[in-house]
mmCIF file of C-alpha atoms in Angstrom:
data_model
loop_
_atom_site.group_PDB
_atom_site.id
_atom_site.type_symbol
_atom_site.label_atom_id
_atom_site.label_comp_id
_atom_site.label_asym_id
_atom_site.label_seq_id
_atom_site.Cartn_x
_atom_site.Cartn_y
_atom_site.Cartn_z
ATOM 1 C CA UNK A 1 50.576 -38.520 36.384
ATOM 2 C CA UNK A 2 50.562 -35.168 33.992
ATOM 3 C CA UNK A 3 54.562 -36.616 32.850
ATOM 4 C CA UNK A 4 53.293 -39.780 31.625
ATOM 5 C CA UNK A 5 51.421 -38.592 28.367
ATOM 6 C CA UNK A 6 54.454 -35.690 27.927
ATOM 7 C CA UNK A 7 56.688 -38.284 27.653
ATOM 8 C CA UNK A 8 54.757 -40.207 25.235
ATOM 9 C CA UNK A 9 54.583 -37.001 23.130
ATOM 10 C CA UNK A 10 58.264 -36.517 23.142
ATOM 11 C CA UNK A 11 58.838 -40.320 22.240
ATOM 12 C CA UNK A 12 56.564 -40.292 19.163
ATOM 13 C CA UNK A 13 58.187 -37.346 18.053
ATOM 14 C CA UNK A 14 61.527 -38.421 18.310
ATOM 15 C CA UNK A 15 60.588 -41.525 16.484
ATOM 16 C CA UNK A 16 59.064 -39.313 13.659
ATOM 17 C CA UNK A 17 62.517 -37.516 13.529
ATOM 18 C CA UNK A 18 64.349 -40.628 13.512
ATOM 19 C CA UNK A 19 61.705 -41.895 10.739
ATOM 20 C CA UNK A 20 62.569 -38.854 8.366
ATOM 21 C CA UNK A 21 66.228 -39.329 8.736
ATOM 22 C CA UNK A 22 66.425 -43.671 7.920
ATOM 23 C CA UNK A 23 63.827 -42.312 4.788
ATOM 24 C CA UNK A 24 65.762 -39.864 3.438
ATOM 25 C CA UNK A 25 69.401 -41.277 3.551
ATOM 26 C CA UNK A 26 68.947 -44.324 1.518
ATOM 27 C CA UNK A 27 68.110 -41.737 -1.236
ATOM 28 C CA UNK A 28 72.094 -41.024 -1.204
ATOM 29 C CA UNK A 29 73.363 -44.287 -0.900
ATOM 30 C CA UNK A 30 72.910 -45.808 -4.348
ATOM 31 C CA UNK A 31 75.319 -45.253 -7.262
ATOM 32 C CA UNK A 32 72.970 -43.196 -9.191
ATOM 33 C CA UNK A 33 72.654 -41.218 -13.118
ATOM 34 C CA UNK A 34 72.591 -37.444 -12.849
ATOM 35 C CA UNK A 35 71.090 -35.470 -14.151
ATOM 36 C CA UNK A 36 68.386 -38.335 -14.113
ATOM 37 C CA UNK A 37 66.458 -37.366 -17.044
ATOM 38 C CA UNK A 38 67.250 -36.445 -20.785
ATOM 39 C CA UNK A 39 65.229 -35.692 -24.237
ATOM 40 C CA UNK A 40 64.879 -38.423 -26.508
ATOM 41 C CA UNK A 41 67.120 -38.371 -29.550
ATOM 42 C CA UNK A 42 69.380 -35.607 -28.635
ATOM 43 C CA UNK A 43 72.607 -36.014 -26.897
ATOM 44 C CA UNK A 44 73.605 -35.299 -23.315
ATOM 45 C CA UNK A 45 76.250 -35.418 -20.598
ATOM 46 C CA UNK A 46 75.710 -37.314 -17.544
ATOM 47 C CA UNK A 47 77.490 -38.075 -14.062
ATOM 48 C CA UNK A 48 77.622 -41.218 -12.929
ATOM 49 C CA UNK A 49 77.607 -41.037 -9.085
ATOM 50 C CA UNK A 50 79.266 -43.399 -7.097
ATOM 51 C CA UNK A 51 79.073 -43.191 -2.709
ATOM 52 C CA UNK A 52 81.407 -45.112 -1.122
ATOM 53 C CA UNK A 53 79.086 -47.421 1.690
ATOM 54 C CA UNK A 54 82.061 -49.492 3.517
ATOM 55 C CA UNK A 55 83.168 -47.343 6.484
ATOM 56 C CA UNK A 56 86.724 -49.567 6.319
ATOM 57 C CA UNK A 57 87.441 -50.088 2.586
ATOM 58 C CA UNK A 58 88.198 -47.292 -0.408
ATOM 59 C CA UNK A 59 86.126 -47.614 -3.880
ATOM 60 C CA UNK A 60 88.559 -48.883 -6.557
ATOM 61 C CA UNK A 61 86.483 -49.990 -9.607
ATOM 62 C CA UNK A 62 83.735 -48.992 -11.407
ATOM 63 C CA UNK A 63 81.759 -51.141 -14.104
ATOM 64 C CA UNK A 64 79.067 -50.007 -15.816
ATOM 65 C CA UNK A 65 77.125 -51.868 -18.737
ATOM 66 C CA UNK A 66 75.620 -50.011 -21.198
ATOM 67 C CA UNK A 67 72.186 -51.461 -22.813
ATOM 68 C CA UNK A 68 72.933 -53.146 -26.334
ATOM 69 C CA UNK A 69 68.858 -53.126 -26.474
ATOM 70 C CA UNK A 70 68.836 -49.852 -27.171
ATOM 71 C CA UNK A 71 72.920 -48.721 -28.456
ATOM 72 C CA UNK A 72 74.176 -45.700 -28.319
ATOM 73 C CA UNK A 73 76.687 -45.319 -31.629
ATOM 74 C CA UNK A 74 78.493 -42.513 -29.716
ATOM 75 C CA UNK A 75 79.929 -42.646 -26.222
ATOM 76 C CA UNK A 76 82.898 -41.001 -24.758
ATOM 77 C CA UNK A 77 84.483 -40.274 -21.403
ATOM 78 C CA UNK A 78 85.622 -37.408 -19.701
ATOM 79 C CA UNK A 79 89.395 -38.240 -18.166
ATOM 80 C CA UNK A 80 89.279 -38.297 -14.401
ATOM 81 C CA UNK A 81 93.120 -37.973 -12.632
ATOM 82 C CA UNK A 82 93.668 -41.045 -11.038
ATOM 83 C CA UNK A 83 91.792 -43.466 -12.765
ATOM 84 C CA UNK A 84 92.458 -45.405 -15.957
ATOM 85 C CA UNK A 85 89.427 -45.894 -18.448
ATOM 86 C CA UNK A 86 88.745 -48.680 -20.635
ATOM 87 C CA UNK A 87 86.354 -49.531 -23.026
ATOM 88 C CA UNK A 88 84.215 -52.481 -24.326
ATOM 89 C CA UNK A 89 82.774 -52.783 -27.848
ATOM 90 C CA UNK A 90 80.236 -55.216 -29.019
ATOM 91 C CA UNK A 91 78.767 -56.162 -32.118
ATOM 92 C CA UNK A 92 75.072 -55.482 -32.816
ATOM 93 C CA UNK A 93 72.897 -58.218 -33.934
ATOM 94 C CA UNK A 94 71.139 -55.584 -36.162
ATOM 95 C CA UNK A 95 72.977 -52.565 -37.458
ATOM 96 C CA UNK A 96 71.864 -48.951 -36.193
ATOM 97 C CA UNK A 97 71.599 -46.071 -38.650
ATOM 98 C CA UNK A 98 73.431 -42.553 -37.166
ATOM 99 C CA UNK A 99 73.961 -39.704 -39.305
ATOM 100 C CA UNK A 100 72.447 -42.178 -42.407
ATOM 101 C CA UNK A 101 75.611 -44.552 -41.897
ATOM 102 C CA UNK A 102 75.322 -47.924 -40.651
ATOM 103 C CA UNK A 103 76.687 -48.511 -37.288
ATOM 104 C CA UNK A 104 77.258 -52.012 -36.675
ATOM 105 C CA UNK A 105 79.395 -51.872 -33.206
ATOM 106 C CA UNK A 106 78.773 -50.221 -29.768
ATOM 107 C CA UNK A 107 80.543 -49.874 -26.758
ATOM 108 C CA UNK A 108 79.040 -51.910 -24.282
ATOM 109 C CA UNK A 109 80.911 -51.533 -20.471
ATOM 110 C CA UNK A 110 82.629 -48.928 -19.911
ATOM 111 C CA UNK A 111 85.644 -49.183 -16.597
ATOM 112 C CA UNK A 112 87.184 -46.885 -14.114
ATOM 113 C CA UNK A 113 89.772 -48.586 -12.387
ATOM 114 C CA UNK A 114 92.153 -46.284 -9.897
ATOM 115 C CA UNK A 115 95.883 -46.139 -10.269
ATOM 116 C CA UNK A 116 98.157 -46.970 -7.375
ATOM 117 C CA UNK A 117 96.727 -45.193 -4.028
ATOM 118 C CA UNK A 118 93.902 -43.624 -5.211
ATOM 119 C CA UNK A 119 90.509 -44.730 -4.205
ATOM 120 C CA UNK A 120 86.861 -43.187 -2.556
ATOM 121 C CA UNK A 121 87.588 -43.477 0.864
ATOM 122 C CA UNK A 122 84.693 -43.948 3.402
ATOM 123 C CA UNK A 123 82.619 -40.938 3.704
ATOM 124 C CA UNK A 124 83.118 -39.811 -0.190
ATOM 125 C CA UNK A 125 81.835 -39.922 -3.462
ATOM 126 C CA UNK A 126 82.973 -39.487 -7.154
ATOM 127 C CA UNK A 127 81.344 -38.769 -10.003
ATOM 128 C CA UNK A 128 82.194 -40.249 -13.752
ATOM 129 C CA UNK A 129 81.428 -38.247 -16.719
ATOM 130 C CA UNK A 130 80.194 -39.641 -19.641
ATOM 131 C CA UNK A 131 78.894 -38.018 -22.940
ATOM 132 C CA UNK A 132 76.321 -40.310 -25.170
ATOM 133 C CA UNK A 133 73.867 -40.145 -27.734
ATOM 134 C CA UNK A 134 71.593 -40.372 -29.919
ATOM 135 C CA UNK A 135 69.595 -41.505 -26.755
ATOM 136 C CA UNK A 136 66.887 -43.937 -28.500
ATOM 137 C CA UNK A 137 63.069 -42.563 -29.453
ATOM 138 C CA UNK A 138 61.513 -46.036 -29.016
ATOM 139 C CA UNK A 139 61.750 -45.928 -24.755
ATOM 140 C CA UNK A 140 61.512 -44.240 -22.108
ATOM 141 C CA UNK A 141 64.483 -45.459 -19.779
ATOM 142 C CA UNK A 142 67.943 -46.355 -20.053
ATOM 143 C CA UNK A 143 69.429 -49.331 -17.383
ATOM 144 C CA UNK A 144 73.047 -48.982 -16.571
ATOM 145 C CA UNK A 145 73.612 -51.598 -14.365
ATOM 146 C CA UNK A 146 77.270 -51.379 -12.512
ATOM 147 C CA UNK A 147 79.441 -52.893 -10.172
ATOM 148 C CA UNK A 148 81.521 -51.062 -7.627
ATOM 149 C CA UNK A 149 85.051 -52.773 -6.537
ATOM 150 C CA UNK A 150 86.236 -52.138 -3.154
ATOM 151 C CA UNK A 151 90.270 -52.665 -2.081
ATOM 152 C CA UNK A 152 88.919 -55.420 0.353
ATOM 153 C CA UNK A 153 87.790 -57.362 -2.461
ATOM 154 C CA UNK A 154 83.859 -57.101 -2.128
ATOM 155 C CA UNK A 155 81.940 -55.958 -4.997
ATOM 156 C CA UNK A 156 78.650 -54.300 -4.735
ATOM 157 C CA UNK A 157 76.125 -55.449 -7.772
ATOM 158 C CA UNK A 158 74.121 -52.346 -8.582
ATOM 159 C CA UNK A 159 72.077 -54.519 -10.956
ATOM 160 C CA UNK A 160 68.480 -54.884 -10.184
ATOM 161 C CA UNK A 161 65.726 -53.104 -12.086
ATOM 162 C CA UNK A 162 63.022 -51.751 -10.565
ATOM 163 C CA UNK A 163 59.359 -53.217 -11.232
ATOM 164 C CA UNK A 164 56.098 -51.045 -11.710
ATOM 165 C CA UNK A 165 54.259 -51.362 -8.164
ATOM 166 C CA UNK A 166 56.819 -52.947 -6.321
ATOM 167 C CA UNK A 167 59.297 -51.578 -3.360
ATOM 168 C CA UNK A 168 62.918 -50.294 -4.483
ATOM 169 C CA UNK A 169 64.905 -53.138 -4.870
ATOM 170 C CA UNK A 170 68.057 -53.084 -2.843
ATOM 171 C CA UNK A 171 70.884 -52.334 -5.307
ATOM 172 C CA UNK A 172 68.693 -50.920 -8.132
ATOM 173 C CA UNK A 173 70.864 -50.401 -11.590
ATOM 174 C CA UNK A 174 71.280 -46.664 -12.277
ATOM 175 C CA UNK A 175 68.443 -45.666 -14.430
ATOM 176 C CA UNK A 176 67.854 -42.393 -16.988
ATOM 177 C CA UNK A 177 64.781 -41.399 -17.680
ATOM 178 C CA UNK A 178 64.202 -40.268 -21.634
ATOM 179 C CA UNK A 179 61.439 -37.823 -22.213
ATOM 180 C CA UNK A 180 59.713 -36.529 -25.681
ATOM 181 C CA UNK A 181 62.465 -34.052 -26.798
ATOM 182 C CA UNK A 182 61.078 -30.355 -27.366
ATOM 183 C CA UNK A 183 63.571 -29.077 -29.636
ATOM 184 C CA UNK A 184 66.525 -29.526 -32.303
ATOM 185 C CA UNK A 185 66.161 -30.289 -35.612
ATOM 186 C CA UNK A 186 63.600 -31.219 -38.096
ATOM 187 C CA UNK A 187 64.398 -34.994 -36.707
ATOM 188 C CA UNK A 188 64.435 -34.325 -32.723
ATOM 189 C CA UNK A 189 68.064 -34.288 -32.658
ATOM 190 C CA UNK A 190 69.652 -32.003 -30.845
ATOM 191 C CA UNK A 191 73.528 -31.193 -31.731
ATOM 192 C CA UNK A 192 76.176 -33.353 -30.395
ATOM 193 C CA UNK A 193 78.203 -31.865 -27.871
ATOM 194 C CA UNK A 194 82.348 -31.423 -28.798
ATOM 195 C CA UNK A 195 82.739 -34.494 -27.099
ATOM 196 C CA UNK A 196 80.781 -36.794 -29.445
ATOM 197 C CA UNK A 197 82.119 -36.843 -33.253
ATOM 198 C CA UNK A 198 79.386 -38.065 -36.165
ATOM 199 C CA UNK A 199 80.772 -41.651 -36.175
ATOM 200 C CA UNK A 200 80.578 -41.809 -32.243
ATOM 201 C CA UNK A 201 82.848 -44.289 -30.322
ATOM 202 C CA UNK A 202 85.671 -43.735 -28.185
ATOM 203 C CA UNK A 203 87.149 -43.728 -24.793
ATOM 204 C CA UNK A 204 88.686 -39.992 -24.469
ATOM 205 C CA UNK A 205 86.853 -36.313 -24.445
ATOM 206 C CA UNK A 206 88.523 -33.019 -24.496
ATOM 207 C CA UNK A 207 85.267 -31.092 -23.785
ATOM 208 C CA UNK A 208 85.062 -30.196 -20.345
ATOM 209 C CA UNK A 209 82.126 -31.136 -19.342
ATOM 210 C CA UNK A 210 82.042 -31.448 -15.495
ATOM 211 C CA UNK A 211 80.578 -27.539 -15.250
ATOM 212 C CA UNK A 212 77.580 -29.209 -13.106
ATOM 213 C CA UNK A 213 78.960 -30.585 -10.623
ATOM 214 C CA UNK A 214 78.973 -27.485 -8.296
ATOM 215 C CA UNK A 215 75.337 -27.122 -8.621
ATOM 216 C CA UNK A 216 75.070 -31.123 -8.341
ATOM 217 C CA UNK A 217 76.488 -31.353 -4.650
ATOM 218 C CA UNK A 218 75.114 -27.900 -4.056
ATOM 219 C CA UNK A 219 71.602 -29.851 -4.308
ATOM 220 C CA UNK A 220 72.580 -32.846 -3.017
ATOM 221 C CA UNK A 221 73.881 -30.366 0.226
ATOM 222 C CA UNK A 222 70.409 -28.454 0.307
ATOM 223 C CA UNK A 223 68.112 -31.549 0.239
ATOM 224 C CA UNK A 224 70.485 -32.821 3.343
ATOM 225 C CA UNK A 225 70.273 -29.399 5.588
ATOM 226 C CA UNK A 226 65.921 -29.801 4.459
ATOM 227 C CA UNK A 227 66.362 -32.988 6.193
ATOM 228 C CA UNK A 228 68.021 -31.877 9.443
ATOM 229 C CA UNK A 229 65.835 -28.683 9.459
ATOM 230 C CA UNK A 230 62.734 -31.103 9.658
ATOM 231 C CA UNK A 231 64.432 -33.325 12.508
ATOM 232 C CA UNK A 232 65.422 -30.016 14.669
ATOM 233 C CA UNK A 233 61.771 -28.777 14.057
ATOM 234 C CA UNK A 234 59.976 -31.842 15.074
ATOM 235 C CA UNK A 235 61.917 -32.312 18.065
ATOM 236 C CA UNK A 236 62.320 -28.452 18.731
ATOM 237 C CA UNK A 237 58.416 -28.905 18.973
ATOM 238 C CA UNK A 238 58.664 -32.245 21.602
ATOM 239 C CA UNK A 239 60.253 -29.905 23.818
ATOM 240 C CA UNK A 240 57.908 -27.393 23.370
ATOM 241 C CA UNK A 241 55.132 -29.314 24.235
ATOM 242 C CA UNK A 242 57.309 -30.851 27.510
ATOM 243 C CA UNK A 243 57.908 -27.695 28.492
ATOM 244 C CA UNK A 244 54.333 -26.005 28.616
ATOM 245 C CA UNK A 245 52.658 -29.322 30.481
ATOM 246 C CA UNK A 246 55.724 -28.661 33.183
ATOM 247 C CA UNK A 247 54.094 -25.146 32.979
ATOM 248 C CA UNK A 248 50.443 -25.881 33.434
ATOM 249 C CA UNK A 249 51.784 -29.013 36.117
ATOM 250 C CA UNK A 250 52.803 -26.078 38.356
ATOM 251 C CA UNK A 251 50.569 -23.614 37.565
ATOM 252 C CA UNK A 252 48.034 -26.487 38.597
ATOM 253 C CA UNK A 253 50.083 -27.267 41.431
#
């Protein structure tokens, strides 16, 4: 009879375990902006990150649209072997002011497409390096929403925007936060990095920029062994239990 409520322990904690694992792995899934947050009207660097889901088909293509809301006069990429990038430009229904000229045209999609036999295979990721600026001072988030190409032929709509009090949609767009920029000039502009020039647009950089990446997947790495530390502990602790009502069982006995 003592077994009974053991074993109840053990299965509730097991299901906890198996709880923090489904919770926490979704959180790597998504084709994602990093670093996630930048300073309004300054320039910055950012990865985008792109997992490949399919466990039979490689990651080809990569779309991403960048908001004509709120343009960015200066975007450029950083060249990645193995893939060929392409650009999109759009005009603007009203003209932007950079630098106190009129820009009238911003790029609008950017794509990665991979040359012959390269792809993500299952079980990777690759990151896509893009430099951009002035970020805009009128909001506080950028939407990138992107499409991801596999070899198979499916494509994978990272589109939807989240909502204020609602669940995570499924394939949310990758989102940057802006925040109230703390320094730069007398304007709030910081200096553009060597891979943005004061006109902006283009499809090349010969900055290298990629210098985070290391830390990058050294986070990513140390959020996933804080996740398996917490499984191991909770069911370390199941057993623990188990074991002392076997003890006290036949002590008792």
């Amino acid at each position: 009879m003592r077994s009974l409520p053991t074993r109840r322990i053990a299965a509730v904690a097991l299901a906890a375990a198996t709880s923090v694992v489904v919770l926490a792995c979704p959180a790597f899934a998504h084709v994602t902006v990093n670093p996630g947050s930048a300073e309004q009207g300054g320039y910055t660097a950012v990865d985008f990150r792109v997992p490949n889901e399919s466990d039979t088909a490689g990651t080809v293509k990569l779309e991403i649209n960048l908001p004509l809301d709120h343009p960015l006069a200066s975007v450029r990429t950083l060249p990645l072997p193995g893939w060929t990038t392409t650009v999109e430009k759009s005009k603007l229904d009203k003209p932007i002011k950079v630098h106190g000229s009129d820009v009238n045209e911003a790029i609008s999609k950017i794509t990665w497409t991979a040359d012959a036999g390269i792809k993500i295979a299952p079980g990777q990721f690759q990151e896509f390096r893009v430099s951009l600026g002035p970020l805009p001072t009128d909001t506080d988030t950028l939407t990138f929403k992107a499409l991801q190409s596999y070899d198979n032929g499916d494509v994978v709509r990272w589109i939807d925007e989240a909502k204020d009090g609602q669940p995570e949609p499924a394939k949310p767009a990758p989102v940057l936060k802006l925040t109230k920029a703390t320094g730069g000039d007398d304007h709030g502009v910081t200096a553009a990095p060597a891979a943005a020039d004061s006109h902006g647009m283009g499809g090349g950089s010969t900055s290298s920029e990629a210098s985070g990446s290391t830390a990058k997947s050294s986070d990513s790495t140390a959020r996933v062994l804080g996740v398996v530390g917490i499984v191991v502990g909770v069911i370390g602790a199941a057993f623990g239990i188990l074991g002392l009502r076997r003890k006290d069982g036949s002590a008792a006995s």
